[in-house]
Tab-separated table of C-alpha atoms in Angstrom:
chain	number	residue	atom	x	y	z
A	1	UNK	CA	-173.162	147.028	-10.630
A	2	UNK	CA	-172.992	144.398	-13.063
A	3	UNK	CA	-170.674	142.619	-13.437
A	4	UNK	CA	-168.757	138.778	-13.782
A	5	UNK	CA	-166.979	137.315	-11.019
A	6	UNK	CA	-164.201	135.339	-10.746
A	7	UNK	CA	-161.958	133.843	-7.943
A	8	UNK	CA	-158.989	133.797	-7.334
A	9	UNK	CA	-157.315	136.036	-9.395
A	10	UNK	CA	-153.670	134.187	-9.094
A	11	UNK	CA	-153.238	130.742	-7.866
A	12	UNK	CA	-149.989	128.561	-7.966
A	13	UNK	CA	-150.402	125.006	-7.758
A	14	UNK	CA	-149.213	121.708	-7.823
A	15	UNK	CA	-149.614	118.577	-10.624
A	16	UNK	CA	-152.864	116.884	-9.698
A	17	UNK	CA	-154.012	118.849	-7.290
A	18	UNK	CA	-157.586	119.649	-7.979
A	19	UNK	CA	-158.701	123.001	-8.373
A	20	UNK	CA	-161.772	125.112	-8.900
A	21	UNK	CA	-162.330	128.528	-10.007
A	22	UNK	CA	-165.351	130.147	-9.675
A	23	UNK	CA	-167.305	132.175	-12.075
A	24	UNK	CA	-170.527	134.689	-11.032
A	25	UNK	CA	-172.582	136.929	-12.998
A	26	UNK	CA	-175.158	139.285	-11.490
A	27	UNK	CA	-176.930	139.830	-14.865
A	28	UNK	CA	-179.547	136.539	-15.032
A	29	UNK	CA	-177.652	135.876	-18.418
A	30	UNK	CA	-178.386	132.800	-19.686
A	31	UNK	CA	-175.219	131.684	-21.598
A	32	UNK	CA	-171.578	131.641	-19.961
A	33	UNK	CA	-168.668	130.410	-20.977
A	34	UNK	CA	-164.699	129.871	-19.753
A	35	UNK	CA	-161.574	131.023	-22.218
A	36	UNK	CA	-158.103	130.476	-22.175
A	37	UNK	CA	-155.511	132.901	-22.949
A	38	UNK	CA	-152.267	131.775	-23.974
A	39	UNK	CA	-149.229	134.050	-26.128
A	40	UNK	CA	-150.095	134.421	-29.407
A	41	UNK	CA	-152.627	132.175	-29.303
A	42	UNK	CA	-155.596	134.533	-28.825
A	43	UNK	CA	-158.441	133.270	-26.610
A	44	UNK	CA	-159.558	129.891	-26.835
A	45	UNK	CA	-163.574	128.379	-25.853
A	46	UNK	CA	-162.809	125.549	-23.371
A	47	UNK	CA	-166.836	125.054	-22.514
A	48	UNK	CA	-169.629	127.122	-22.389
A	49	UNK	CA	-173.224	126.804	-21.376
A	50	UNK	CA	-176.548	127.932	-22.835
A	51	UNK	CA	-178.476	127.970	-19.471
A	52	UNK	CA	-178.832	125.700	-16.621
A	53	UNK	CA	-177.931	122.346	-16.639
A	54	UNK	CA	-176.884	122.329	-19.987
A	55	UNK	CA	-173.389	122.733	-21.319
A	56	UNK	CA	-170.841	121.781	-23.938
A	57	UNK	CA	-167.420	121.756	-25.451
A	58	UNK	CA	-166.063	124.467	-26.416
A	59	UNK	CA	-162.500	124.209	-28.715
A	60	UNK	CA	-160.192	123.159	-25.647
A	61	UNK	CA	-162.072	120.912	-23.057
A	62	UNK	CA	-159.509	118.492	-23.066
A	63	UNK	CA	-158.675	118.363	-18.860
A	64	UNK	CA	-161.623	120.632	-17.741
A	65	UNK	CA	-164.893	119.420	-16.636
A	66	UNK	CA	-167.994	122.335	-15.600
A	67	UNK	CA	-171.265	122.645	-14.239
A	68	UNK	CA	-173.985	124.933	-14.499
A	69	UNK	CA	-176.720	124.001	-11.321
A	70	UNK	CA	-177.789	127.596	-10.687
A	71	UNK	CA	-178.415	130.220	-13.458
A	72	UNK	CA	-175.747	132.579	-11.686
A	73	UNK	CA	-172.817	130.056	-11.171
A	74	UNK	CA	-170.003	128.643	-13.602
A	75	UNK	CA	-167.000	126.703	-11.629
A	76	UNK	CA	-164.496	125.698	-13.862
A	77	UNK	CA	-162.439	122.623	-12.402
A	78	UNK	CA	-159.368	120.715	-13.072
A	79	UNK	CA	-159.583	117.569	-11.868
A	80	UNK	CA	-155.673	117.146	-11.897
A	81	UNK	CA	-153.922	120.064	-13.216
A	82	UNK	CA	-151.227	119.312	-15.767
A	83	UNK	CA	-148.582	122.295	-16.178
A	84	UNK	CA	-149.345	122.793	-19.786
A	85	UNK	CA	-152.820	124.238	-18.086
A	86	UNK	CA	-151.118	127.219	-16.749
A	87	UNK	CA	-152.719	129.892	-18.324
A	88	UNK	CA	-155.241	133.213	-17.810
A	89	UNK	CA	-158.843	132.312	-17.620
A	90	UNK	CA	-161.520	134.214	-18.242
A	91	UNK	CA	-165.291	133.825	-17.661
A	92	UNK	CA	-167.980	135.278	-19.675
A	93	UNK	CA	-171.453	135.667	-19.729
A	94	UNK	CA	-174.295	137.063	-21.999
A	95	UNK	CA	-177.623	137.601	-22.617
A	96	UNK	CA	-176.617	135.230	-25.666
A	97	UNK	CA	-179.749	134.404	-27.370
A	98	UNK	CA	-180.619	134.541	-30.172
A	99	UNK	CA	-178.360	137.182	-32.176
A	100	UNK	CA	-175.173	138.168	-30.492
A	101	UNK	CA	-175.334	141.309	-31.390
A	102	UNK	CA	-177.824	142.258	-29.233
A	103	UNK	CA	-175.979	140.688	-26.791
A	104	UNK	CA	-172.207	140.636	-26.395
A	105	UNK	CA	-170.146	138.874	-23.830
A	106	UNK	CA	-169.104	140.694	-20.484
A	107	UNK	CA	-165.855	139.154	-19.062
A	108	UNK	CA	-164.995	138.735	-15.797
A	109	UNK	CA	-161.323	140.419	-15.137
A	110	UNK	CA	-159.290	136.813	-15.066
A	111	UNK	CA	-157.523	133.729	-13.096
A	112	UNK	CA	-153.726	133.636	-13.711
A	113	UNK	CA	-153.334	129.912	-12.951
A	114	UNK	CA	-149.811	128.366	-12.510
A	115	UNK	CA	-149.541	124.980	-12.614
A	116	UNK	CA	-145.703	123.608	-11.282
B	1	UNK	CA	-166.536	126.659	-40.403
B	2	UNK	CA	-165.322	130.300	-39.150
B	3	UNK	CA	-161.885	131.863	-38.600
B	4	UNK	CA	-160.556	135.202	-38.156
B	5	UNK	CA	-157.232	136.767	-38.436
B	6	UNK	CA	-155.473	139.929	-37.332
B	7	UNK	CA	-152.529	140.627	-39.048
B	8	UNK	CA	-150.690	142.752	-37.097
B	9	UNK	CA	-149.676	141.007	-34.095
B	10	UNK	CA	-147.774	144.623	-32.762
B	11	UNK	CA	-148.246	148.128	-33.903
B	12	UNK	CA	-146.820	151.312	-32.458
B	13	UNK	CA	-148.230	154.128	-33.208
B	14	UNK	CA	-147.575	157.838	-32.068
B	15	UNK	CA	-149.778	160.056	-29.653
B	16	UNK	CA	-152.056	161.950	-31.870
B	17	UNK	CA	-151.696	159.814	-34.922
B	18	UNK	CA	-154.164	157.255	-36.224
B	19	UNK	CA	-154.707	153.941	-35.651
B	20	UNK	CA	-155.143	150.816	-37.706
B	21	UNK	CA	-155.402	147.619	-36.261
B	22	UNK	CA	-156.534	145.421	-38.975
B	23	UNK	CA	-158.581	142.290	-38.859
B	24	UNK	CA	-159.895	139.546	-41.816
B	25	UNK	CA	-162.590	136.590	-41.765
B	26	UNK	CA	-164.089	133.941	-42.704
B	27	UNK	CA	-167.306	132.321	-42.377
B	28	UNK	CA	-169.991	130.126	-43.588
B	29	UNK	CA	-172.684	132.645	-42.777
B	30	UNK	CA	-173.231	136.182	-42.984
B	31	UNK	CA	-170.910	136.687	-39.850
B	32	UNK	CA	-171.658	139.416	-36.759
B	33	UNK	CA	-168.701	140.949	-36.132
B	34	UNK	CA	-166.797	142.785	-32.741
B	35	UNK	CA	-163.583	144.438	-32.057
B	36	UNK	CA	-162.959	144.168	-27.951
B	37	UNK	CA	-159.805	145.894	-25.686
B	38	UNK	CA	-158.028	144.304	-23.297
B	39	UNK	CA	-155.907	146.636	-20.676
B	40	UNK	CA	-153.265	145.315	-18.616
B	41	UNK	CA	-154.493	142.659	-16.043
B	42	UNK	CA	-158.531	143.303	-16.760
B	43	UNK	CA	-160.861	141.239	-18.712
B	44	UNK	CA	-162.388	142.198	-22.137
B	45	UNK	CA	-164.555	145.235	-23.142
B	46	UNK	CA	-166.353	145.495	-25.982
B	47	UNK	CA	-165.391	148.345	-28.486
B	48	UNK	CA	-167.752	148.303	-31.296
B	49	UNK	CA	-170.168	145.486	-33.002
B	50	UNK	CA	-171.431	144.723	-36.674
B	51	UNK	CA	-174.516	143.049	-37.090
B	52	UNK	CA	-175.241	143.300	-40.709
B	53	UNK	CA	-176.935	146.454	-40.303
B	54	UNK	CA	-174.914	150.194	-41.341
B	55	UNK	CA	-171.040	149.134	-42.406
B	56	UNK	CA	-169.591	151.677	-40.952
B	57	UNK	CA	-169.560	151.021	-36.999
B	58	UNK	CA	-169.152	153.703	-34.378
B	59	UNK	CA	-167.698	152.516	-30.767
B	60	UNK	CA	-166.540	153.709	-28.000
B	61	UNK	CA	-163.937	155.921	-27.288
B	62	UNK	CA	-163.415	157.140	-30.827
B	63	UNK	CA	-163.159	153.528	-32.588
B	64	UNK	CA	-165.037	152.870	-35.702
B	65	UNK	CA	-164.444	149.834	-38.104
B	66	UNK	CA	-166.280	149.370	-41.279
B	67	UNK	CA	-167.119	145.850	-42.604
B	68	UNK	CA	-166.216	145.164	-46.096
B	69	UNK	CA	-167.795	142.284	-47.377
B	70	UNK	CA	-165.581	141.958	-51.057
B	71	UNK	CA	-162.723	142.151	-48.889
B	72	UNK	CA	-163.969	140.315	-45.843
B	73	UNK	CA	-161.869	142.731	-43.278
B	74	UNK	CA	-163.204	144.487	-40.503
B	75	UNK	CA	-160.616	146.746	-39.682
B	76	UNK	CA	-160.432	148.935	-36.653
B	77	UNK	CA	-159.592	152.811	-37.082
B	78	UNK	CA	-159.126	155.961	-34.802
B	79	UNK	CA	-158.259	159.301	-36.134
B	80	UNK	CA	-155.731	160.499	-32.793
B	81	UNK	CA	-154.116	157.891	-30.956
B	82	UNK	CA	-154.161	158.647	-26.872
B	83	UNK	CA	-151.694	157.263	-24.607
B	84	UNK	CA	-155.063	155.424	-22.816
B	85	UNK	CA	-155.717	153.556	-26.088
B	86	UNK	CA	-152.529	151.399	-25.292
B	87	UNK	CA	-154.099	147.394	-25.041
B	88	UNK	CA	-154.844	144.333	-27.253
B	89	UNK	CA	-157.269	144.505	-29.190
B	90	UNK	CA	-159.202	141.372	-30.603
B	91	UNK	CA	-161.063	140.921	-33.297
B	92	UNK	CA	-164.105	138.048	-33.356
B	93	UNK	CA	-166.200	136.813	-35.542
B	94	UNK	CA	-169.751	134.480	-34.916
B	95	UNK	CA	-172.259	133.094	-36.993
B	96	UNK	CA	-175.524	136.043	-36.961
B	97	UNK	CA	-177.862	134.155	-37.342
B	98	UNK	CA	-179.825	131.342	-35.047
B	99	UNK	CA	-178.832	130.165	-31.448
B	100	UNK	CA	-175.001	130.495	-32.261
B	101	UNK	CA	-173.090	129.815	-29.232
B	102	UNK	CA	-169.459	129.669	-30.861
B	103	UNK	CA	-167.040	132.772	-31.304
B	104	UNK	CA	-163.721	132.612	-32.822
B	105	UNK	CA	-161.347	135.008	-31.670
B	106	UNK	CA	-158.121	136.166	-33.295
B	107	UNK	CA	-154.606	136.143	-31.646
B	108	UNK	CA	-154.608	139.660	-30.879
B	109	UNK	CA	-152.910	142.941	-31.485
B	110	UNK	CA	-151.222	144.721	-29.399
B	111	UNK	CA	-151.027	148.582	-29.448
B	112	UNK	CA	-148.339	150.289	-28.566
B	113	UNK	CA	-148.705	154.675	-28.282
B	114	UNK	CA	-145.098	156.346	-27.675
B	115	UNK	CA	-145.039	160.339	-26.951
């Protein structure tokens, strides 16, 4: 099936604790991407990636850092978590290129991340 | 420079009656644009896509929207609400043409469908 991965789906931590979540697609897509989802705020880009080894900011990087080493793989860490980073993530991926239409986003089903 | 906005943050609509969830851009360039559902604790699903080709866009589940480039909206319509179609919905908007690798989403709606 395919699909996007993401683990954990809750985690409660502490102030500068570093964390990773972990993003996998089973699709070969070439472009992923993280989100945050706040109240009322919508979903915001925090980085996203056109294909290996290459990736930049999205709206909301500020905190975040990502790599992309294998086509399949997108961690997502905080280096130390702040609490105004508790939020719901969501990872993405697509075919992506070059019309997004052709091509749009699958999501993986979310990280509820609490930072105390 | 790109921005979207839905303008109903909450709408409650009866079973069996239709549904508007309305949506309006802007963009620099002729824009693709998506409607996607969100149920409680899952990830996104795409309902329907415009890609500059017919207006009038068919989805899933008995969506359609229809782009309207006068008024830039791309609103989101079903003729019978079902309880199931309870969710946010977002609307987003990208750049169609070239490599375009940012998407702006709005802040969401969220439907509400009473008995």
């Amino acid at each position: 099936e395919a699909q996007v991965t993401q683990n954990p789906r809750y985690l409660i931590t502490v102030t500068g604790k570093k964390l990773t979540v972990t993003c996998s697609q089973n699709m070969n897509h070439e472009y992923m991407s993280w989100y945050r989802q706040d109240p009322g705020l919508g979903l915001r880009q925090i980085y996203y990636s056109m294909n290996v080894e290459v990736t930049d900011k999205g709206d909301v990087p500020e905190g975040y850092k990502v790599s992309r080493k294998e086509k399949r793989n997108f961690p997502l860490i905080l280096e130390s978590p702040s609490p105004n980073q508790t939020s719901l993530y969501f990872c993405a991926s697509s075919a992506g290129r070059p019309l997004w239409g052709n091509s749009p986003l699958h999501f993986g089903n979310g990280t509820r991340l609490t930072v105390t | 420079a790109q921005s979207v906005t839905q303008l109903d943050s909450h709408v409650s609509v009866s079973e069996g009656t239709p549904v508007l969830l309305r949506c309006n851009y802007s963009s620099s360039y002729s824009p693709s644009l998506f409607w996607y559902v969100q149920h409680p604790n899952k990830g996104l699903q795409l309902l329907l896509k415009y890609t500059s080709a017919a207006t009038l866009v068919k989805g899933i589940n008995g969506f359609e929207a229809e782009f309207k480039k006068s008024e830039t909206s791309f609103h989101l319509t079903k003729p019978s609400a079902h309880m199931s179609d309870a969710a946010e919905y977002f609307c987003v908007v990208t750049p169609y043409t070239g490599t375009a690798s940012k998407l702006t989403f709005g802040t969401g709606t969220r439907l509400q469908v009473t008995l």
